[in-house]
PDB file of C-alpha atoms in Angstrom:
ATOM      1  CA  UNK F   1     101.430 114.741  46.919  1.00  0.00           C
ATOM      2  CA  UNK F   2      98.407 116.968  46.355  1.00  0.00           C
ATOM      3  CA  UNK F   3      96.078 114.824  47.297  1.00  0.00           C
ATOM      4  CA  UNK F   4      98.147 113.528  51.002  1.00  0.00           C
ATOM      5  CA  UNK F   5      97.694 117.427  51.425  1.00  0.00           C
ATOM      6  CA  UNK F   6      94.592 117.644  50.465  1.00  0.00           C
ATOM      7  CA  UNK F   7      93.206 114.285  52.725  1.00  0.00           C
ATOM      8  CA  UNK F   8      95.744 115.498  55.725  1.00  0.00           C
ATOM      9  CA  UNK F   9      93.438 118.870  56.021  1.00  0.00           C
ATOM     10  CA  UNK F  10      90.578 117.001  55.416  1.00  0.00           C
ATOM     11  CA  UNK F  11      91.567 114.511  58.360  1.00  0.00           C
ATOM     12  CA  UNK F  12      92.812 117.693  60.583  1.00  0.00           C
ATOM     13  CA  UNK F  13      89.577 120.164  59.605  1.00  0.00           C
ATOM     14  CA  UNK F  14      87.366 117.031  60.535  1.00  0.00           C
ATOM     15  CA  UNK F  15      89.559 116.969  64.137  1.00  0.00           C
ATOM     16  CA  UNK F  16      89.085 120.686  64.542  1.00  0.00           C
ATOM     17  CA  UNK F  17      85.334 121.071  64.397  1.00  0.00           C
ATOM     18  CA  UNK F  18      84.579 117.585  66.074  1.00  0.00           C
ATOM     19  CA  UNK F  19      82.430 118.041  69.156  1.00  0.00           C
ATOM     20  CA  UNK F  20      83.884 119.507  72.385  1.00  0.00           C
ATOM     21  CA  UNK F  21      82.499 120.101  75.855  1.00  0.00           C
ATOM     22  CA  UNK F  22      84.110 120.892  79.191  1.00  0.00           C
ATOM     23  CA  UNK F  23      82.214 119.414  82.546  1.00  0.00           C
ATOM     24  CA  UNK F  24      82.453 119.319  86.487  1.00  0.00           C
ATOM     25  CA  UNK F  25      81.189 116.686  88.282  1.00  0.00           C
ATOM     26  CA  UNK F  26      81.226 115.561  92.437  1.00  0.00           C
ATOM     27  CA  UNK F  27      82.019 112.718  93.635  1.00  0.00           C
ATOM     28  CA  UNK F  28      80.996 110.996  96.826  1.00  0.00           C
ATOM     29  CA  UNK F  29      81.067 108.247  99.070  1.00  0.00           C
ATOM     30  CA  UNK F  30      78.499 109.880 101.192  1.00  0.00           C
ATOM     31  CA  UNK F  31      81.114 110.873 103.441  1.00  0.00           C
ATOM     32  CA  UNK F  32      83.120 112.507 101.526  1.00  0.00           C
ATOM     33  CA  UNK F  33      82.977 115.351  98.769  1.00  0.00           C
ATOM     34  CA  UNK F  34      85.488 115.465  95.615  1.00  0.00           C
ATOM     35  CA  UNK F  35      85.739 117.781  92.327  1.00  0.00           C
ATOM     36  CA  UNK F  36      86.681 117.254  89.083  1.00  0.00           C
ATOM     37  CA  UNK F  37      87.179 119.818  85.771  1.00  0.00           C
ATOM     38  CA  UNK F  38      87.741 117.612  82.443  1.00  0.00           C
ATOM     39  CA  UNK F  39      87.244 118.416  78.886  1.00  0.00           C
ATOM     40  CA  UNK F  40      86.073 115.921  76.141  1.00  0.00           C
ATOM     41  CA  UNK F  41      86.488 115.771  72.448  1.00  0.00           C
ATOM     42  CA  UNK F  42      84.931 113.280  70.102  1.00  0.00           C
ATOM     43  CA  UNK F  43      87.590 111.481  67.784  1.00  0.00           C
ATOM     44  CA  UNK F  44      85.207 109.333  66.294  1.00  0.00           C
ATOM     45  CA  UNK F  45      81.542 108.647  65.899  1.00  0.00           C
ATOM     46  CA  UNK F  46      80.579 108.089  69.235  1.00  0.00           C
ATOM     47  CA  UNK F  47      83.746 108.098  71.262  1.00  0.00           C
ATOM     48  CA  UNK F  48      85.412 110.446  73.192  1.00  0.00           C
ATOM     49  CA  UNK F  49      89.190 110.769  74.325  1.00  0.00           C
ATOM     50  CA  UNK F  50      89.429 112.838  77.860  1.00  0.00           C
ATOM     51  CA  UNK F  51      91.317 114.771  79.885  1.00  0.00           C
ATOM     52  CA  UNK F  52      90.705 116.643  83.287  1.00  0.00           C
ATOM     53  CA  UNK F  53      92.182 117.437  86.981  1.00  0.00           C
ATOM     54  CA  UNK F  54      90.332 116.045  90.363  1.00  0.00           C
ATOM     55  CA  UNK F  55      90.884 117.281  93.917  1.00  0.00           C
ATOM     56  CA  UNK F  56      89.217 116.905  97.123  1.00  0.00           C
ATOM     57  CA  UNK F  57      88.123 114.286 100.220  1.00  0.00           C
ATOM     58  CA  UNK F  58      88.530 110.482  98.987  1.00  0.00           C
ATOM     59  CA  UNK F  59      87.062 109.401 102.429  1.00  0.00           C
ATOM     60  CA  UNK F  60      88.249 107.823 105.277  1.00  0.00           C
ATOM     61  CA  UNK F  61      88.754 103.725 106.847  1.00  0.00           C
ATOM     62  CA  UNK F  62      88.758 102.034 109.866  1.00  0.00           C
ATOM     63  CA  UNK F  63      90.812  98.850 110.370  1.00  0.00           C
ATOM     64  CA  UNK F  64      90.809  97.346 113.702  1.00  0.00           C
ATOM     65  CA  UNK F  65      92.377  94.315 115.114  1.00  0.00           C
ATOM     66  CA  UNK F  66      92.032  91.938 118.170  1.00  0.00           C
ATOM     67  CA  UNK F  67      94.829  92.655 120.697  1.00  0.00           C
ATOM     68  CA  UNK F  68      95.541  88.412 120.519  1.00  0.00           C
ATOM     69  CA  UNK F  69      97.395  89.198 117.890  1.00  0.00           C
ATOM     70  CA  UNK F  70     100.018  91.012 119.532  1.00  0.00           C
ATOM     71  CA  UNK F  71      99.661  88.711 122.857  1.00  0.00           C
ATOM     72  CA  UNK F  72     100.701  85.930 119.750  1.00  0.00           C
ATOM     73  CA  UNK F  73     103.551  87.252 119.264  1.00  0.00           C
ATOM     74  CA  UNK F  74     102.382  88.792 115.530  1.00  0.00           C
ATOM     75  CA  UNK F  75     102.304  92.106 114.129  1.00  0.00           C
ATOM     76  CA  UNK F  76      99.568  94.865 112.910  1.00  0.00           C
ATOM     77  CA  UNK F  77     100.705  96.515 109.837  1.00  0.00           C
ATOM     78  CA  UNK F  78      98.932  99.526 107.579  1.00  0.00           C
ATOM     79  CA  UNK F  79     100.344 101.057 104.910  1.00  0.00           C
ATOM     80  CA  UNK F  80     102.799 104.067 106.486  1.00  0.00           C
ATOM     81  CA  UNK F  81     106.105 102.819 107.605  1.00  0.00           C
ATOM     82  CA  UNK F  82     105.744 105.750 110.488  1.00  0.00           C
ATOM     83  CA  UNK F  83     102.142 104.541 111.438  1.00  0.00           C
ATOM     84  CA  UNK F  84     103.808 100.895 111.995  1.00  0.00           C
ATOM     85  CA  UNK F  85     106.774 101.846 114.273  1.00  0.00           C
ATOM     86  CA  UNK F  86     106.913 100.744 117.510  1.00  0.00           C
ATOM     87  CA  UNK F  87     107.732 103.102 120.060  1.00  0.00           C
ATOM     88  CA  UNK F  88     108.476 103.038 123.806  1.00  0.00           C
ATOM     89  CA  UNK F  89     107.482 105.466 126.863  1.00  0.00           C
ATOM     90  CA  UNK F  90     107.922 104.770 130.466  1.00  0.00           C
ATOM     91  CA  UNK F  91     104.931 103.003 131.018  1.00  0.00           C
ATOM     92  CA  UNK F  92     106.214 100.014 128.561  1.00  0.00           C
ATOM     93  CA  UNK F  93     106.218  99.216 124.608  1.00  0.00           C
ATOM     94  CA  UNK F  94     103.440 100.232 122.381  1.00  0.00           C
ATOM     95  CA  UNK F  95     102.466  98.227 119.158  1.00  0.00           C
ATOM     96  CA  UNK F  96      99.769  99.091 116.651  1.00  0.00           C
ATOM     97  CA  UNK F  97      96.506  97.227 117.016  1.00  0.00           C
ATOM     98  CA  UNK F  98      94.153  99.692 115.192  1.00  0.00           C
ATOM     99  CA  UNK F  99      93.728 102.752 112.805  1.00  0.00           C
ATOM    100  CA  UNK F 100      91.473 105.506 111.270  1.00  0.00           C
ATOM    101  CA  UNK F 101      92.988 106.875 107.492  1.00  0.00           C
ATOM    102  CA  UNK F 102      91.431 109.765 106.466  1.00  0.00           C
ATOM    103  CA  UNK F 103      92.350 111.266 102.478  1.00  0.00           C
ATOM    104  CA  UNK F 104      92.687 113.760 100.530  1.00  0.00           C
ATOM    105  CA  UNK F 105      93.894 114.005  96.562  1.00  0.00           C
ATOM    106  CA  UNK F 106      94.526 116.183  93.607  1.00  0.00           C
ATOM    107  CA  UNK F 107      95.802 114.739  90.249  1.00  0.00           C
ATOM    108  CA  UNK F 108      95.165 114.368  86.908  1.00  0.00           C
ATOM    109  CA  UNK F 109      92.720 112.077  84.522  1.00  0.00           C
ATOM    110  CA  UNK F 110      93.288 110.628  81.120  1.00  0.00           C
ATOM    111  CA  UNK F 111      90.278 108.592  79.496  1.00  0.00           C
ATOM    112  CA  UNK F 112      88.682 107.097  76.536  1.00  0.00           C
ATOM    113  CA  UNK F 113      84.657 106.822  76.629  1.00  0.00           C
ATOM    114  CA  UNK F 114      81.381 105.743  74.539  1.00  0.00           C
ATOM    115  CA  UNK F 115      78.342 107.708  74.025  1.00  0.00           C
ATOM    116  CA  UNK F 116      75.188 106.379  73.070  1.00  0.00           C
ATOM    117  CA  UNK F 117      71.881 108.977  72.535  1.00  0.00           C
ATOM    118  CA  UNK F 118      68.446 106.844  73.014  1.00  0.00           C
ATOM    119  CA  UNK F 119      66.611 110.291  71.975  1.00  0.00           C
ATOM    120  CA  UNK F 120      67.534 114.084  71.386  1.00  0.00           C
ATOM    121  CA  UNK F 121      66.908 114.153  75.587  1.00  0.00           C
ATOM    122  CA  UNK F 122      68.085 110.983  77.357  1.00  0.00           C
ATOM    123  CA  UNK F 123      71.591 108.970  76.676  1.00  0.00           C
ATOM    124  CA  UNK F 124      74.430 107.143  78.478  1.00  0.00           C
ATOM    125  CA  UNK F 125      78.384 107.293  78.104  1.00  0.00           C
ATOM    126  CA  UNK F 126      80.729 104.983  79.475  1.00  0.00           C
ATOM    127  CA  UNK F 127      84.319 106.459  80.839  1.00  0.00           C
ATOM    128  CA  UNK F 128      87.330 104.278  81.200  1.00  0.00           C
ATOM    129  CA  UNK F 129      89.712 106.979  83.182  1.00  0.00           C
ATOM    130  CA  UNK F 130      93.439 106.519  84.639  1.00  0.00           C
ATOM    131  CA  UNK F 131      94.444 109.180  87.433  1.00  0.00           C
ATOM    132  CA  UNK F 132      96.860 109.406  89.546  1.00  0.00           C
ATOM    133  CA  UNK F 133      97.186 111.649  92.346  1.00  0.00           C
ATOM    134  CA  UNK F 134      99.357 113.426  95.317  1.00  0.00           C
ATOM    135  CA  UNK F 135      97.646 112.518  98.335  1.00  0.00           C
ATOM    136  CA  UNK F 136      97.772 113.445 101.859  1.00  0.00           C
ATOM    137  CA  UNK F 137      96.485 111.103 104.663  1.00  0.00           C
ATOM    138  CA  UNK F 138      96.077 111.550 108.143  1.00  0.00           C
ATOM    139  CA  UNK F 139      95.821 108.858 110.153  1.00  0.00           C
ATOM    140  CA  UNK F 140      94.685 108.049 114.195  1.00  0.00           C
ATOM    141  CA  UNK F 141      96.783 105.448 115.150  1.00  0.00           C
ATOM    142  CA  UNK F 142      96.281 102.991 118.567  1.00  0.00           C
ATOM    143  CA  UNK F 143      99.021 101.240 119.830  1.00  0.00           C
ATOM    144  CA  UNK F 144      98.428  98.725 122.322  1.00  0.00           C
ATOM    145  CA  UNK F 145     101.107  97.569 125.317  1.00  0.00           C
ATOM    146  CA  UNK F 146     101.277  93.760 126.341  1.00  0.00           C
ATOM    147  CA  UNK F 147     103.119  94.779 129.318  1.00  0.00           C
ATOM    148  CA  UNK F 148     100.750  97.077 131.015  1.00  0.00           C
ATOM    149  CA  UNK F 149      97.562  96.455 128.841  1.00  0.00           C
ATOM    150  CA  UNK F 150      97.066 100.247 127.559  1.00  0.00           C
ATOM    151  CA  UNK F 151      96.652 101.998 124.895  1.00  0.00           C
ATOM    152  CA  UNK F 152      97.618 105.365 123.366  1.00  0.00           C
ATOM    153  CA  UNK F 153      96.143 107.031 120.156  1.00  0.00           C
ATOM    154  CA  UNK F 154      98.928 108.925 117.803  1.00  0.00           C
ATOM    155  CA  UNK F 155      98.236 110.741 115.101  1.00  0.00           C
ATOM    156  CA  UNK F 156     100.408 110.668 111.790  1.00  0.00           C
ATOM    157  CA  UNK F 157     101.100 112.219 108.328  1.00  0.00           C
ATOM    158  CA  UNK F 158     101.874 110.991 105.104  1.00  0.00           C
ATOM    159  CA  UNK F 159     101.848 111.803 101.469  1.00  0.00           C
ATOM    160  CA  UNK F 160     102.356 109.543  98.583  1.00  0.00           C
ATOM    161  CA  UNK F 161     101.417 109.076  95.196  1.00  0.00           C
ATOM    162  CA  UNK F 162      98.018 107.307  94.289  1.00  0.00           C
ATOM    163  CA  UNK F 163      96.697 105.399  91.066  1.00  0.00           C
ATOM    164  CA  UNK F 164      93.971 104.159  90.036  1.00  0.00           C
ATOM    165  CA  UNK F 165      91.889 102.367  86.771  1.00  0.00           C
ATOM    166  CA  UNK F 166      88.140 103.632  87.015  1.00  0.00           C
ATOM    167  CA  UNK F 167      85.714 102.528  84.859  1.00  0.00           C
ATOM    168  CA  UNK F 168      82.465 104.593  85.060  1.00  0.00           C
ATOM    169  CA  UNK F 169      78.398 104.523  83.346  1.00  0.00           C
ATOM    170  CA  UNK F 170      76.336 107.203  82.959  1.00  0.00           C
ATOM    171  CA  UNK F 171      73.108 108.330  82.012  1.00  0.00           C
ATOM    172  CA  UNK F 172      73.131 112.087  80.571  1.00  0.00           C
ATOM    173  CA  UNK F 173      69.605 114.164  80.047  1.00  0.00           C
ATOM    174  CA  UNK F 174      70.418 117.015  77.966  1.00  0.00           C
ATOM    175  CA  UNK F 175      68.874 120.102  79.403  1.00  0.00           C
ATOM    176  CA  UNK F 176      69.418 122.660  76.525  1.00  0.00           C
ATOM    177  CA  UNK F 177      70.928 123.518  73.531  1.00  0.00           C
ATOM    178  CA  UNK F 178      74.219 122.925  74.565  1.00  0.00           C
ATOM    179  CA  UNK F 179      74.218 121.644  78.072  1.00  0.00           C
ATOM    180  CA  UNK F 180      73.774 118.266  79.442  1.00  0.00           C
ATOM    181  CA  UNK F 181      73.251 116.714  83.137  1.00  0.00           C
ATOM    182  CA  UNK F 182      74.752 113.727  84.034  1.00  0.00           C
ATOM    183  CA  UNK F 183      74.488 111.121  86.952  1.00  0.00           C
ATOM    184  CA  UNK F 184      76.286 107.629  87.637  1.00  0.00           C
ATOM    185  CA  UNK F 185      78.487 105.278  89.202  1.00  0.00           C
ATOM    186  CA  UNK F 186      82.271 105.413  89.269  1.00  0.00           C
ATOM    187  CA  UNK F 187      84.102 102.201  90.289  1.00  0.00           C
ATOM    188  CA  UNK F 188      87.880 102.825  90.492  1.00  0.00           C
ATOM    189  CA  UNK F 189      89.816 100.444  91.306  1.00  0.00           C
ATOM    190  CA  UNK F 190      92.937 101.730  93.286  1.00  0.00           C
ATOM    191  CA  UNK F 191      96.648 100.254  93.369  1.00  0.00           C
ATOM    192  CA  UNK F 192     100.293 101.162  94.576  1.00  0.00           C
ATOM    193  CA  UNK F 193     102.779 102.433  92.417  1.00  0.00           C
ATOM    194  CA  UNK F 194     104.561 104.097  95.290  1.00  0.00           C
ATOM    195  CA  UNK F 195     105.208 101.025  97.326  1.00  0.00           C
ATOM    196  CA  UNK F 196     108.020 102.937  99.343  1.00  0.00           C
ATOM    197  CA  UNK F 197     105.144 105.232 100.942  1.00  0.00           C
ATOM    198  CA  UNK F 198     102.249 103.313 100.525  1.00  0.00           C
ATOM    199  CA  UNK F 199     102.629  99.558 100.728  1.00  0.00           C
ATOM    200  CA  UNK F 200      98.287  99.325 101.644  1.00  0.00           C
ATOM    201  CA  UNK F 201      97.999  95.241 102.991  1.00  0.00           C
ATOM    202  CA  UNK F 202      94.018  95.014 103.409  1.00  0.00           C
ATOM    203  CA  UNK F 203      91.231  95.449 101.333  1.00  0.00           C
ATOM    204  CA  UNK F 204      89.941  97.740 103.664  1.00  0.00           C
ATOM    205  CA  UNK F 205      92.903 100.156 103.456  1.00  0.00           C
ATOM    206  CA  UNK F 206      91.915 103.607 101.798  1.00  0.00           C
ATOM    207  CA  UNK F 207      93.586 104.019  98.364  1.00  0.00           C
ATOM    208  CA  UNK F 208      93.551 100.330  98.028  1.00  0.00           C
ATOM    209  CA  UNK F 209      91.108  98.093  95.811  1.00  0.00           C
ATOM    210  CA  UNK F 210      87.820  98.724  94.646  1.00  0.00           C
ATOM    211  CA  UNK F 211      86.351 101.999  95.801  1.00  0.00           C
ATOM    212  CA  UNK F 212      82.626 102.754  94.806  1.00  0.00           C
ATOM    213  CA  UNK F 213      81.578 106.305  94.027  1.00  0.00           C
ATOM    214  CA  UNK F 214      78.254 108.248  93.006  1.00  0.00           C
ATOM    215  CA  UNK F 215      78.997 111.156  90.843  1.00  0.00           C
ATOM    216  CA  UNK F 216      76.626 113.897  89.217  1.00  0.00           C
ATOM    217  CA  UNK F 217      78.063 116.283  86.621  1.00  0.00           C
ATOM    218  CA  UNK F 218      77.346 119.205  83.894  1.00  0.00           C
ATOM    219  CA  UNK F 219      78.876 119.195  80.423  1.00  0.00           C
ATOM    220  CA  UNK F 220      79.027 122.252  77.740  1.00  0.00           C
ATOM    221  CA  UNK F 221      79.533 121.849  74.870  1.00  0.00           C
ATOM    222  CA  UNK F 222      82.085 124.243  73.407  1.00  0.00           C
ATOM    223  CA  UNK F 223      83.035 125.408  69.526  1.00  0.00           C
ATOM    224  CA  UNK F 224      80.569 124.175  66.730  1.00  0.00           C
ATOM    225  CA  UNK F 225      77.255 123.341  67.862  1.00  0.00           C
ATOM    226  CA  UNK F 226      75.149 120.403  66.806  1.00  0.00           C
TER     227      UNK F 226
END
């Protein structure tokens, strides 16, 4: 019994002063501009478990569509049930033929990572991150008529909940004692688990498939120092 007491402490003193660091970090698609706060802790030589919040613009899309497709008899659909809907004026029947989503998220991050230091200066760390987020989307709809051969924009709102799998490589330069700079490529890869709000049926939806980001970031590190 001693000694499971004694190796427990040993196990849970070896947790305590592992290292730590909190970061921020930006994201971008160059036309866009998102945050995110995370703290790291090393659970064993050379990886890292993860946690953090994100927030911020997520960019926009354009999907447009030939009006044949309505004069077919067929239907445009995007991912909001209200962006879909027909509706009528007195000038005829209006159907969607093409839209604009622009997005916005905050959430939360879990991860595991690798690092790997080439020198006491240059390094790289891979993330493997799962978020998921409460986002809003605004949308500029266009709705075509086949009877008199106009259109009319709309614009519409939505929120729903979005997920995502984002594996990420970077390469850190340590810039002091306990600081380090960080630049790389994120490459979440987005899917629906709120199909009742956000059924996306392109590739070129926002929110939907494989989304490329730049990010740049600063870490601290925090408690015992190496």
């Amino acid at each position: 019994m001693k000694r499971l007491i004694f190796l427990f402490f040993l196990a849970f003193s070896s947790t305590l002063f592992s290292q730590q660091r909190i970061g921020v970090e930006i994201g971008t698609r160059f036309e866009n501009l998102n945050f995110t706060v995370h703290y790291q802790k090393v659970f064993k030589e050379k990886f890292i478990w993860s946690a953090g919040i994100f927030g911020g613009s997520y960019g926009s899309t354009y999907v447009e569509y030939d009006t044949s497709i309505l004069y077919a008899g067929n239907r445009v659909d995007s991912p909001y049930y209200n962006v879909d809907k027909d509706f009528q004026d007195t000038s005829g029947n209006y159907h969607l033929i093409t839209y604009d989503n622009t997005g916005r998220s905050i959430g939360v991050q879990l991860g595991l990572g690798y690092y790997h230091e080439f020198s006491v200066v240059h390094g790289i760390r891979f993330n493997l991150n799962a978020k998921i987020g409460l986002t809003s989307v605004e949308t500029s709809a266009w709705y075509h008529s086949i009877t008199n051969y106009g259109n009319v924009r709309m614009l519409r709102y939505n929120t729903h909940l979005t997920s995502c799998v984002s594996p990420e490589l970077y390469h850190t330069i340590r810039i002091g004692g306990r600081s380090t700079f960080y630049y790389g490529i994120r490459l979440p890869y987005y899917f629906s688990l709120d199909i009742d709000n956000f059924d996306p049926q392109v590739d070129k939806d926002l929110f939907y498939g494989l989304e490329p980001e730049l990010a740049v970031g600063v870490t601290w590190q925090i408690g015992k120092c190496d």
